[in-house]
Coordinates of C-alpha atoms and ligand atoms in Angstrom, one line a residue:
M1 CA -13.5 -37.5 -50.1
N2 CA -11.8 -40.3 -48.2
P3 CA -13.7 -43.6 -47.6
L4 CA -15.8 -42.9 -44.5
S5 CA -17.7 -45.4 -42.4
I6 CA -19.7 -44.8 -39.2
R7 CA -20.1 -47.2 -36.3
M8 CA -22.7 -46.4 -33.7
H9 CA -21.4 -48.4 -30.8
D10 CA -18.0 -49.9 -29.9
A11 CA -19.5 -53.4 -29.7
D12 CA -21.0 -53.2 -33.2
N13 CA -19.6 -55.6 -35.9
V14 CA -21.0 -53.5 -38.7
A15 CA -20.6 -49.9 -39.7
I16 CA -22.4 -48.0 -42.5
V17 CA -20.7 -46.4 -45.5
A18 CA -21.1 -42.6 -45.4
N19 CA -19.8 -41.6 -48.8
D20 CA -22.1 -40.2 -51.5
G21 CA -22.6 -42.9 -54.1
G22 CA -21.2 -45.6 -51.8
L23 CA -17.7 -47.2 -52.1
P24 CA -16.3 -49.6 -54.7
A25 CA -14.7 -52.9 -54.0
G26 CA -11.1 -52.4 -52.9
S27 CA -11.8 -49.2 -51.0
V28 CA -9.8 -49.1 -47.7
L29 CA -11.7 -47.8 -44.7
Q30 CA -10.2 -45.6 -41.9
D31 CA -9.1 -48.6 -39.9
G32 CA -7.5 -50.4 -42.8
L33 CA -10.3 -52.7 -43.7
K34 CA -10.6 -53.4 -47.4
L35 CA -14.0 -53.8 -49.0
L36 CA -14.6 -57.1 -50.8
E37 CA -17.4 -55.7 -52.9
K38 CA -19.2 -52.5 -53.7
V39 CA -21.2 -51.1 -50.7
P40 CA -23.9 -48.5 -51.4
Q41 CA -24.2 -45.3 -49.3
G42 CA -26.0 -45.9 -46.0
H43 CA -25.6 -49.7 -46.3
K44 CA -23.7 -51.9 -43.8
V45 CA -20.2 -53.3 -44.1
S46 CA -19.0 -56.2 -41.9
L47 CA -16.0 -55.0 -39.8
V48 CA -15.0 -58.5 -38.7
P49 CA -15.9 -62.0 -40.0
I50 CA -19.5 -62.8 -38.8
A51 CA -20.2 -66.6 -38.5
K52 CA -23.5 -68.1 -39.6
D53 CA -26.2 -67.7 -37.0
T54 CA -24.3 -65.1 -34.9
A55 CA -25.8 -61.6 -34.2
V56 CA -25.2 -58.7 -36.4
L57 CA -24.9 -55.8 -33.9
R58 CA -25.8 -52.2 -34.6
Y59 CA -26.5 -49.7 -31.7
N60 CA -25.2 -52.7 -29.7
V61 CA -28.5 -54.5 -30.5
P62 CA -28.9 -57.6 -32.6
I63 CA -30.6 -56.3 -35.7
G64 CA -30.5 -59.8 -37.3
Y65 CA -28.6 -63.1 -37.4
A66 CA -26.3 -64.1 -40.2
L67 CA -27.9 -66.7 -42.6
K68 CA -24.3 -67.7 -43.7
D69 CA -20.7 -66.9 -42.9
I70 CA -20.0 -63.3 -43.8
P71 CA -16.3 -62.3 -44.3
A72 CA -15.0 -59.0 -43.1
G73 CA -15.4 -56.2 -45.7
S74 CA -18.7 -57.6 -47.1
W75 CA -21.9 -55.7 -47.9
V76 CA -24.4 -56.9 -45.2
H77 CA -27.8 -56.5 -46.8
E78 CA -31.2 -57.8 -45.7
R79 CA -30.9 -61.0 -47.7
L80 CA -28.0 -62.1 -45.5
L81 CA -30.0 -61.6 -42.3
H82 CA -32.6 -63.4 -40.3
M83 CA -34.8 -61.0 -38.3
P84 CA -35.0 -61.5 -34.5
A85 CA -38.4 -62.2 -33.1
A86 CA -40.2 -59.4 -31.3
R87 CA -39.4 -59.0 -27.6
S88 CA -42.1 -60.6 -25.4
L89 CA -44.1 -58.1 -23.4
D90 CA -43.8 -60.2 -20.3
N91 CA -41.1 -59.7 -17.6
L92 CA -39.9 -56.3 -18.9
P93 CA -37.8 -54.1 -16.7
L94 CA -40.2 -51.4 -15.3
A95 CA -38.7 -48.0 -14.4
T96 CA -35.4 -49.6 -13.5
Q97 CA -33.1 -46.9 -14.9
Q98 CA -32.2 -44.3 -12.4
P99 CA -31.3 -41.4 -14.6
A100 CA -29.2 -38.5 -13.3
P101 CA -31.3 -35.5 -12.4
L102 CA -31.8 -33.2 -15.3
E103 CA -30.0 -29.9 -15.3
P104 CA -32.7 -27.3 -15.8
L105 CA -32.4 -25.1 -18.9
A106 CA -33.6 -21.6 -18.0
G107 CA -34.0 -18.3 -19.8
Y108 CA -35.3 -19.5 -23.2
T109 CA -38.5 -17.9 -24.4
F110 CA -40.6 -17.5 -27.6
E111 CA -43.4 -15.1 -28.7
G112 CA -46.7 -17.0 -28.7
Y113 CA -50.4 -16.6 -28.4
R114 CA -51.6 -17.3 -24.9
N115 CA -55.0 -19.1 -24.8
A116 CA -57.8 -18.9 -22.1
D117 CA -57.1 -22.6 -21.2
G118 CA -53.4 -21.8 -20.5
S119 CA -52.0 -23.4 -23.6
V120 CA -50.0 -21.3 -26.1
G121 CA -50.3 -21.1 -29.9
T122 CA -47.4 -20.7 -32.3
R123 CA -49.8 -19.5 -35.0
N124 CA -53.2 -17.7 -34.9
I125 CA -55.5 -19.7 -37.1
L126 CA -59.3 -19.9 -37.6
A127 CA -60.1 -23.6 -37.9
I128 CA -63.5 -24.8 -39.1
T129 CA -64.3 -28.2 -37.5
T130 CA -66.4 -30.6 -39.6
T131 CA -68.5 -33.5 -38.4
V132 CA -68.5 -35.5 -41.7
Q133 CA -66.7 -35.8 -45.0
C134 CA -70.0 -34.8 -46.9
V135 CA -69.4 -31.1 -46.0
A136 CA -65.8 -31.0 -47.2
G137 CA -66.4 -29.5 -50.6
V138 CA -68.7 -26.8 -49.2
V139 CA -66.2 -25.9 -46.4
E140 CA -63.4 -25.7 -49.0
F141 CA -65.4 -23.3 -51.1
A142 CA -66.2 -21.2 -48.0
V143 CA -62.6 -21.2 -46.8
K144 CA -61.5 -19.9 -50.3
R145 CA -64.0 -17.0 -50.0
I146 CA -63.1 -16.2 -46.4
K147 CA -59.4 -16.1 -47.3
A148 CA -60.0 -13.9 -50.4
E149 CA -62.7 -11.6 -49.1
M150 CA -62.4 -11.4 -45.3
L151 CA -58.8 -12.3 -44.2
P152 CA -57.3 -9.2 -45.7
R153 CA -59.2 -7.2 -43.0
F154 CA -57.7 -9.3 -40.2
P155 CA -54.0 -9.0 -40.6
H156 CA -53.2 -10.7 -37.3
V157 CA -54.9 -13.9 -38.3
D158 CA -52.4 -16.2 -40.0
D159 CA -54.8 -18.5 -41.9
V160 CA -58.2 -20.2 -42.2
V161 CA -58.2 -24.0 -42.2
G162 CA -61.0 -26.4 -42.9
L163 CA -60.6 -29.5 -40.7
E164 CA -61.8 -32.0 -43.3
H165 CA -61.6 -35.7 -42.8
S166 CA -63.0 -39.0 -44.0
Y167 CA -65.0 -39.9 -40.9
G168 CA -68.5 -39.1 -39.6
C169 CA -70.8 -41.4 -41.4
G170 CA -70.8 -44.9 -42.9
V171 CA -69.0 -46.0 -39.8
A172 CA -69.7 -48.3 -36.8
I173 CA -69.9 -45.3 -34.4
D174 CA -70.8 -47.3 -31.3
A175 CA -67.9 -49.8 -31.8
P176 CA -65.5 -49.5 -28.9
D177 CA -62.6 -48.4 -31.1
A178 CA -64.6 -45.5 -32.6
I179 CA -63.5 -43.5 -29.5
I180 CA -60.2 -43.1 -31.3
P181 CA -61.3 -41.1 -34.4
I182 CA -63.9 -39.2 -32.4
R183 CA -61.6 -38.0 -29.6
T184 CA -59.0 -37.2 -32.3
L185 CA -61.3 -34.8 -34.1
R186 CA -62.5 -33.3 -30.8
N187 CA -59.0 -32.7 -29.5
I188 CA -57.8 -31.3 -32.8
S189 CA -60.5 -28.7 -32.7
R190 CA -58.9 -27.7 -29.3
N191 CA -55.4 -27.4 -30.7
P192 CA -53.5 -24.4 -29.2
N193 CA -53.1 -22.8 -32.6
F194 CA -56.8 -22.3 -33.0
G195 CA -57.2 -19.9 -30.0
G196 CA -60.2 -21.6 -28.5
E197 CA -62.5 -20.3 -31.3
V198 CA -64.4 -23.4 -32.3
M199 CA -67.0 -23.3 -35.1
V200 CA -68.5 -26.4 -36.7
V201 CA -70.0 -27.2 -40.1
S202 CA -72.4 -30.2 -40.0
L203 CA -74.5 -31.9 -42.7
G204 CA -77.4 -32.8 -40.5
C205 CA -78.1 -36.5 -40.9
E206 CA -74.6 -37.9 -40.1
K207 CA -73.8 -40.3 -37.4
L208 CA -71.3 -38.0 -35.8
Q209 CA -73.7 -35.3 -34.6
P210 CA -72.1 -32.0 -33.4
E211 CA -73.1 -32.7 -29.8
R212 CA -71.5 -36.1 -30.0
L213 CA -68.3 -34.7 -31.4
L214 CA -68.2 -31.7 -28.9
P215 CA -70.4 -32.6 -25.9
P216 CA -71.1 -29.9 -23.2
G217 CA -68.0 -29.3 -21.2
S218 CA -65.6 -30.5 -23.9
I219 CA -64.8 -27.0 -25.0
E220 CA -64.9 -23.7 -23.2
L221 CA -67.8 -21.6 -24.3
K222 CA -68.5 -18.0 -23.4
A223 CA -71.1 -17.7 -20.7
G224 CA -74.6 -18.4 -22.1
A225 CA -73.2 -19.2 -25.6
E226 CA -74.0 -22.4 -27.5
L227 CA -71.8 -24.4 -29.7
D228 CA -71.5 -22.5 -33.0
V229 CA -72.8 -24.9 -35.7
V230 CA -73.8 -24.3 -39.4
C231 CA -76.0 -27.2 -40.4
L232 CA -76.3 -27.5 -44.2
Q233 CA -79.6 -29.4 -44.2
A234 CA -81.3 -26.8 -42.0
P235 CA -84.5 -25.7 -43.8
A236 CA -83.3 -22.1 -43.7
H237 CA -80.7 -22.8 -46.4
V238 CA -82.3 -22.3 -49.8
G239 CA -79.6 -22.9 -52.3
F240 CA -75.8 -23.3 -52.1
M241 CA -75.0 -19.6 -51.5
S242 CA -77.1 -19.5 -48.4
M243 CA -74.8 -22.2 -46.9
I244 CA -71.7 -20.2 -47.9
D245 CA -73.2 -17.0 -46.5
A246 CA -74.0 -18.7 -43.2
I247 CA -70.4 -20.1 -42.8
M248 CA -68.9 -16.7 -43.6
A249 CA -71.2 -14.9 -41.2
S250 CA -70.4 -17.5 -38.5
A251 CA -66.6 -16.9 -39.2
L252 CA -66.8 -13.2 -38.6
P253 CA -66.9 -12.9 -34.8
H254 CA -64.2 -15.6 -34.5
L255 CA -62.0 -13.7 -36.9
E256 CA -62.6 -10.5 -35.0
R257 CA -61.6 -12.1 -31.7
L258 CA -58.5 -13.8 -33.2
N259 CA -57.4 -10.6 -34.8
A260 CA -57.4 -8.8 -31.5
R261 CA -54.8 -11.2 -30.1
R262 CA -51.1 -10.3 -30.0
R263 CA -48.0 -12.5 -29.4
E264 CA -46.5 -12.2 -26.0
T265 CA -43.2 -13.5 -24.5
V266 CA -43.7 -16.9 -22.9
P267 CA -41.2 -19.4 -21.5
A268 CA -40.0 -22.2 -23.8
S269 CA -41.8 -24.6 -21.5
E270 CA -45.0 -23.8 -23.4
L271 CA -43.7 -25.6 -26.5
V272 CA -45.4 -28.9 -27.3
V273 CA -43.2 -30.5 -29.9
G274 CA -44.2 -33.6 -31.8
V275 CA -41.3 -35.4 -33.4
Q276 CA -41.5 -38.1 -36.0
C277 CA -39.6 -39.4 -39.0
G278 CA -40.7 -40.5 -42.5
G279 CA -38.9 -41.7 -45.6
S280 CA -36.1 -43.0 -43.3
D281 CA -32.7 -44.3 -44.5
A282 CA -29.7 -45.6 -42.6
F283 CA -28.5 -42.1 -41.8
S284 CA -31.8 -41.3 -40.0
G285 CA -30.4 -43.0 -36.9
V286 CA -26.9 -41.6 -37.3
T287 CA -27.5 -37.9 -38.0
A288 CA -31.0 -36.4 -37.9
N289 CA -32.7 -38.5 -35.3
P290 CA -29.8 -38.2 -32.8
A291 CA -29.8 -34.4 -33.3
V292 CA -33.6 -34.3 -32.7
G293 CA -33.0 -36.5 -29.6
F294 CA -30.4 -33.9 -28.4
A295 CA -33.0 -31.1 -28.9
T296 CA -35.7 -33.3 -27.2
D297 CA -33.5 -33.4 -24.1
L298 CA -33.1 -29.6 -24.3
L299 CA -36.9 -29.1 -24.6
V300 CA -37.6 -31.3 -21.5
R301 CA -34.8 -29.6 -19.6
A302 CA -36.5 -26.3 -20.4
G303 CA -39.8 -27.6 -19.0
A304 CA -41.5 -28.2 -22.3
T305 CA -43.4 -31.1 -23.7
A306 CA -41.9 -33.4 -26.3
L307 CA -44.1 -36.1 -27.9
F308 CA -42.6 -39.2 -29.6
S309 CA -44.7 -41.8 -31.3
E310 CA -44.7 -44.4 -34.1
T311 CA -45.6 -47.6 -32.2
T312 CA -44.2 -50.1 -34.8
E313 CA -40.8 -48.3 -34.6
V314 CA -40.8 -48.4 -30.8
R315 CA -42.0 -52.0 -30.4
D316 CA -38.5 -53.5 -30.8
A317 CA -37.0 -51.2 -28.2
I318 CA -39.8 -51.8 -25.6
D319 CA -37.4 -53.1 -23.0
Q320 CA -35.3 -49.9 -23.3
M321 CA -38.5 -47.8 -23.1
T322 CA -40.0 -49.5 -20.1
A323 CA -36.7 -49.2 -18.2
R324 CA -36.6 -45.5 -19.0
A325 CA -40.2 -44.8 -17.7
V326 CA -40.4 -42.6 -14.6
S327 CA -42.6 -45.1 -12.8
P328 CA -43.9 -48.7 -13.1
E329 CA -47.3 -47.2 -14.0
V330 CA -45.9 -45.3 -17.0
A331 CA -44.0 -48.4 -18.1
Q332 CA -47.1 -50.5 -17.9
A333 CA -49.0 -47.9 -19.9
M334 CA -46.4 -48.3 -22.6
V335 CA -46.8 -52.1 -22.5
R336 CA -50.6 -51.7 -22.7
E337 CA -50.2 -49.6 -25.9
M338 CA -47.8 -52.1 -27.5
A339 CA -50.1 -55.1 -26.6
W340 CA -53.1 -53.3 -28.1
Y341 CA -51.1 -52.6 -31.3
D342 CA -49.8 -56.2 -31.5
A343 CA -53.4 -57.4 -31.4
Y344 CA -54.5 -54.8 -33.9
L345 CA -51.8 -55.9 -36.4
Q346 CA -52.6 -59.6 -35.7
R347 CA -56.2 -59.0 -36.7
G348 CA -54.9 -57.9 -40.1
S349 CA -52.6 -60.9 -40.3
A350 CA -49.6 -58.5 -40.1
D351 CA -46.8 -57.8 -37.6
R352 CA -44.4 -55.0 -37.0
S353 CA -42.3 -56.0 -40.0
A354 CA -45.0 -54.6 -42.3
N355 CA -43.6 -51.2 -41.4
T356 CA -40.5 -51.1 -43.6
T357 CA -40.8 -49.7 -47.1
P358 CA -38.9 -50.5 -50.3
G359 CA -37.3 -47.0 -49.9
N360 CA -36.1 -47.8 -46.4
K361 CA -34.4 -51.0 -47.7
A362 CA -32.9 -49.2 -50.7
G363 CA -31.6 -46.7 -48.1
G364 CA -29.8 -49.4 -46.2
L365 CA -32.3 -50.3 -43.4
S366 CA -32.5 -54.1 -43.5
N367 CA -35.5 -54.6 -41.3
I368 CA -37.8 -53.0 -38.6
V369 CA -35.4 -53.8 -35.8
E370 CA -32.6 -51.7 -37.4
K371 CA -35.2 -49.0 -38.3
A372 CA -36.6 -49.0 -34.8
M373 CA -33.2 -48.5 -33.1
G374 CA -32.5 -45.5 -35.4
S375 CA -36.1 -44.2 -34.8
I376 CA -36.2 -44.2 -31.0
V377 CA -33.1 -42.0 -30.6
K378 CA -35.5 -39.0 -31.4
S379 CA -36.7 -39.4 -27.9
G380 CA -33.3 -38.4 -26.4
T381 CA -32.2 -39.7 -23.1
V382 CA -34.6 -38.1 -20.6
P383 CA -37.1 -40.3 -18.6
I384 CA -40.5 -41.0 -20.2
S385 CA -43.0 -39.3 -17.9
G386 CA -46.3 -40.1 -19.5
V387 CA -48.2 -42.1 -22.1
L388 CA -51.2 -41.0 -24.3
S389 CA -53.5 -43.4 -26.1
P390 CA -54.2 -42.5 -29.8
G391 CA -56.1 -39.2 -30.0
E392 CA -55.7 -38.3 -26.3
K393 CA -54.7 -34.8 -25.4
A394 CA -51.5 -34.2 -23.2
S395 CA -52.2 -32.9 -19.8
S396 CA -48.7 -33.0 -18.4
K397 CA -45.2 -31.9 -19.5
G398 CA -42.0 -33.7 -20.1
L399 CA -41.3 -36.5 -22.6
L400 CA -44.5 -38.3 -23.4
Y401 CA -45.1 -41.4 -25.5
A402 CA -48.1 -40.5 -27.8
A403 CA -49.1 -43.9 -29.2
T404 CA -49.7 -43.6 -32.9
P405 CA -49.1 -45.6 -36.0
A406 CA -45.8 -44.7 -37.8
S407 CA -47.8 -43.6 -40.9
D408 CA -46.6 -40.0 -41.3
F409 CA -50.0 -38.4 -41.9
I410 CA -51.8 -40.4 -39.2
C411 CA -49.0 -39.8 -36.7
G412 CA -49.1 -36.0 -37.4
T413 CA -52.9 -36.0 -37.1
L414 CA -52.8 -37.7 -33.7
Q415 CA -50.0 -35.5 -32.5
L416 CA -52.2 -32.5 -33.4
A417 CA -54.9 -34.0 -31.2
A418 CA -52.3 -34.4 -28.4
G419 CA -51.9 -30.6 -28.5
M420 CA -48.7 -30.2 -30.5
N421 CA -47.9 -26.6 -31.4
L422 CA -44.7 -27.4 -33.4
H423 CA -43.7 -30.4 -35.5
V424 CA -40.2 -31.7 -36.2
F425 CA -39.9 -34.2 -39.0
T426 CA -36.7 -36.0 -40.1
T427 CA -36.3 -37.6 -43.5
G428 CA -33.5 -39.4 -45.4
R429 CA -35.2 -40.4 -48.6
G430 CA -37.0 -37.1 -48.7
T431 CA -40.7 -36.1 -48.3
P432 CA -42.3 -32.7 -48.9
Y433 CA -44.7 -33.3 -45.9
G434 CA -46.4 -30.4 -44.3
L435 CA -49.4 -29.5 -42.2
A436 CA -51.8 -26.5 -42.4
E437 CA -52.4 -26.6 -38.6
V438 CA -48.8 -26.2 -37.2
P439 CA -45.4 -25.4 -38.6
V440 CA -43.4 -28.4 -39.7
I441 CA -39.6 -28.2 -39.4
K442 CA -38.0 -30.7 -41.7
V443 CA -34.5 -32.2 -41.0
A444 CA -32.5 -33.9 -43.7
T445 CA -30.3 -36.8 -42.8
R446 CA -27.8 -36.3 -45.6
T447 CA -26.1 -33.3 -47.2
E448 CA -27.0 -34.7 -50.7
L449 CA -30.7 -34.5 -49.9
A450 CA -30.4 -31.1 -48.2
T451 CA -28.7 -29.8 -51.3
R452 CA -31.0 -31.3 -53.8
W453 CA -34.1 -30.3 -51.9
H454 CA -32.6 -27.0 -50.7
D455 CA -36.0 -25.2 -50.7
L456 CA -37.8 -28.0 -48.8
M457 CA -35.4 -29.0 -46.0
D458 CA -35.0 -26.6 -43.0
V459 CA -32.0 -28.2 -41.3
N460 CA -29.1 -30.2 -42.7
A461 CA -28.1 -32.9 -40.2
G462 CA -26.0 -34.5 -42.9
R463 CA -23.2 -32.2 -41.7
I464 CA -22.8 -34.7 -38.8
A465 CA -21.8 -37.5 -41.2
D466 CA -19.6 -35.1 -43.2
G467 CA -17.7 -34.4 -40.0
E468 CA -18.5 -30.7 -40.2
A469 CA -20.8 -30.5 -37.2
S470 CA -21.5 -32.5 -34.0
I471 CA -24.8 -33.9 -32.9
A472 CA -24.9 -31.2 -30.2
D473 CA -24.2 -28.5 -32.8
V474 CA -27.2 -29.5 -34.9
G475 CA -29.3 -30.2 -31.8
W476 CA -28.8 -26.6 -30.6
E477 CA -29.3 -25.2 -34.1
L478 CA -32.7 -27.0 -34.2
F479 CA -33.6 -25.8 -30.7
H480 CA -33.0 -22.2 -31.6
L481 CA -34.9 -22.7 -34.9
M482 CA -37.8 -24.1 -33.0
L483 CA -38.0 -20.9 -30.9
D484 CA -37.7 -18.7 -34.0
V485 CA -40.4 -20.7 -35.9
A486 CA -42.7 -20.8 -32.9
S487 CA -42.4 -17.0 -32.6
G488 CA -43.3 -16.5 -36.2
R489 CA -39.9 -14.9 -36.8
K490 CA -39.1 -17.6 -39.3
K491 CA -41.3 -19.7 -41.6
T492 CA -40.6 -23.2 -42.5
W493 CA -40.2 -24.2 -46.2
A494 CA -43.5 -26.2 -46.0
E495 CA -45.2 -23.0 -44.7
H496 CA -43.5 -20.9 -47.4
W497 CA -44.9 -23.1 -50.2
E498 CA -48.1 -23.9 -48.3
L499 CA -47.6 -27.6 -48.5
H500 CA -50.4 -29.2 -46.5
N501 CA -51.1 -32.9 -46.1
A502 CA -54.6 -34.0 -45.3
L503 CA -55.7 -34.9 -41.8
V504 CA -55.8 -38.7 -41.8
L505 CA -57.7 -40.3 -38.9
F506 CA -56.7 -43.5 -37.3
N507 CA -59.9 -45.5 -37.3
P508 CA -59.4 -49.1 -36.1
A509 CA -63.2 -49.6 -35.9
P510 CA -65.4 -51.1 -38.7
I511 CA -66.8 -49.2 -41.6
T512 CA -70.4 -49.9 -42.5
Ligands
CA1 CA1 -43.6 -41.6 -39.6

């Protein structure tokens, strides 16, 4: 393969090396530039001499300032850069971009499960909501029995999932920020993939009592019905098997109702797709994330909902984001979420730079600014039409900013609460991430990863760097795959192997 470098914007003074294994000193790039030293794959090379203290531009954004003079053809690594300060949250452009009207995308459908509240599931799952971690072992035991002994009689039910978590007791439940984990759990139990069949297992003495988790009106109950709760400390339970029998008996009517449901043809506008990235490298922002961004635009043009998240990776692009908001109110809601998160990090004596990992840096990402610019391209180009605080459920369509930490499992958990029925996840370093609650489509940033992890990665966006496919090609492929996976016609690799990460709640409130 010939030496290949990729520049993201005409104004950039660096490009990244695309070749597997990097390039040795003396390699000559497409434009005739000779490398002065070895540059690893995904790492930056200076295209022109960069004087001390001048900006290193990638995506036409200063990702750092040179700590010394850097000759053309050098490896521009993190030790040569001084990171810019975070953009102030004052005087941001609010809804100043006037984007061209979106061309509607009509005629795309999938086969989904229509719910009473109007939402649509992509899977038909019995979820067992729990109020506290104490019951997790018992619920797991019951779930195993239900799957082995009952599920074979209900062939139209895809799975039984215990919604176990670390919250519920030993927490400052009246602290203002406790609203975040509580509404997260509440809204996850209302996820479209669970068909409105809510059943709860409670211990009895925990702080998060069932009526606090799911107060009257928070879920739709059949007329005259009460919240379906199995309480393990109830005097009626003599011995462990009594608890298991009660959970199994409680599951029966829910399984019967779920099993009676059938998929029906619904418009693509019923998709609620959460996008995020994890284990990023310098190709994330070149291949996989731009392809996801293209698909995000297709989703929004089709009338669907796309959720993008990961506050510490959006923070450095806040001025682009507020400019892209549909209204000053939406822009201000984004600023509110950023300010809340700045204060949250400050409480822990950290800032957004705590985001980057050793793997990110080994993959060529020098700092959070560079990572952020590659991360936000997942949101495509359409206007931002709404903002959700952590754990809130989406009530409108279009491109929404669902404020979450960038942590993969916490972001996924919060996007489940937002009502996502399909998850798209890009990775460059590689992660086997999966969720039991929704299908997770994984997109590899490089062909080498897609080849090595051939039975874990669903889409190879590395073909963009190889020059074999365009961003639009992979974006369309992903869009069609989303419709196939949502319809149950195709399973993702994470579903095939049943790779399920735990629900991990975002709890900024104190533990007692
Ligand atoms: Ca992430």
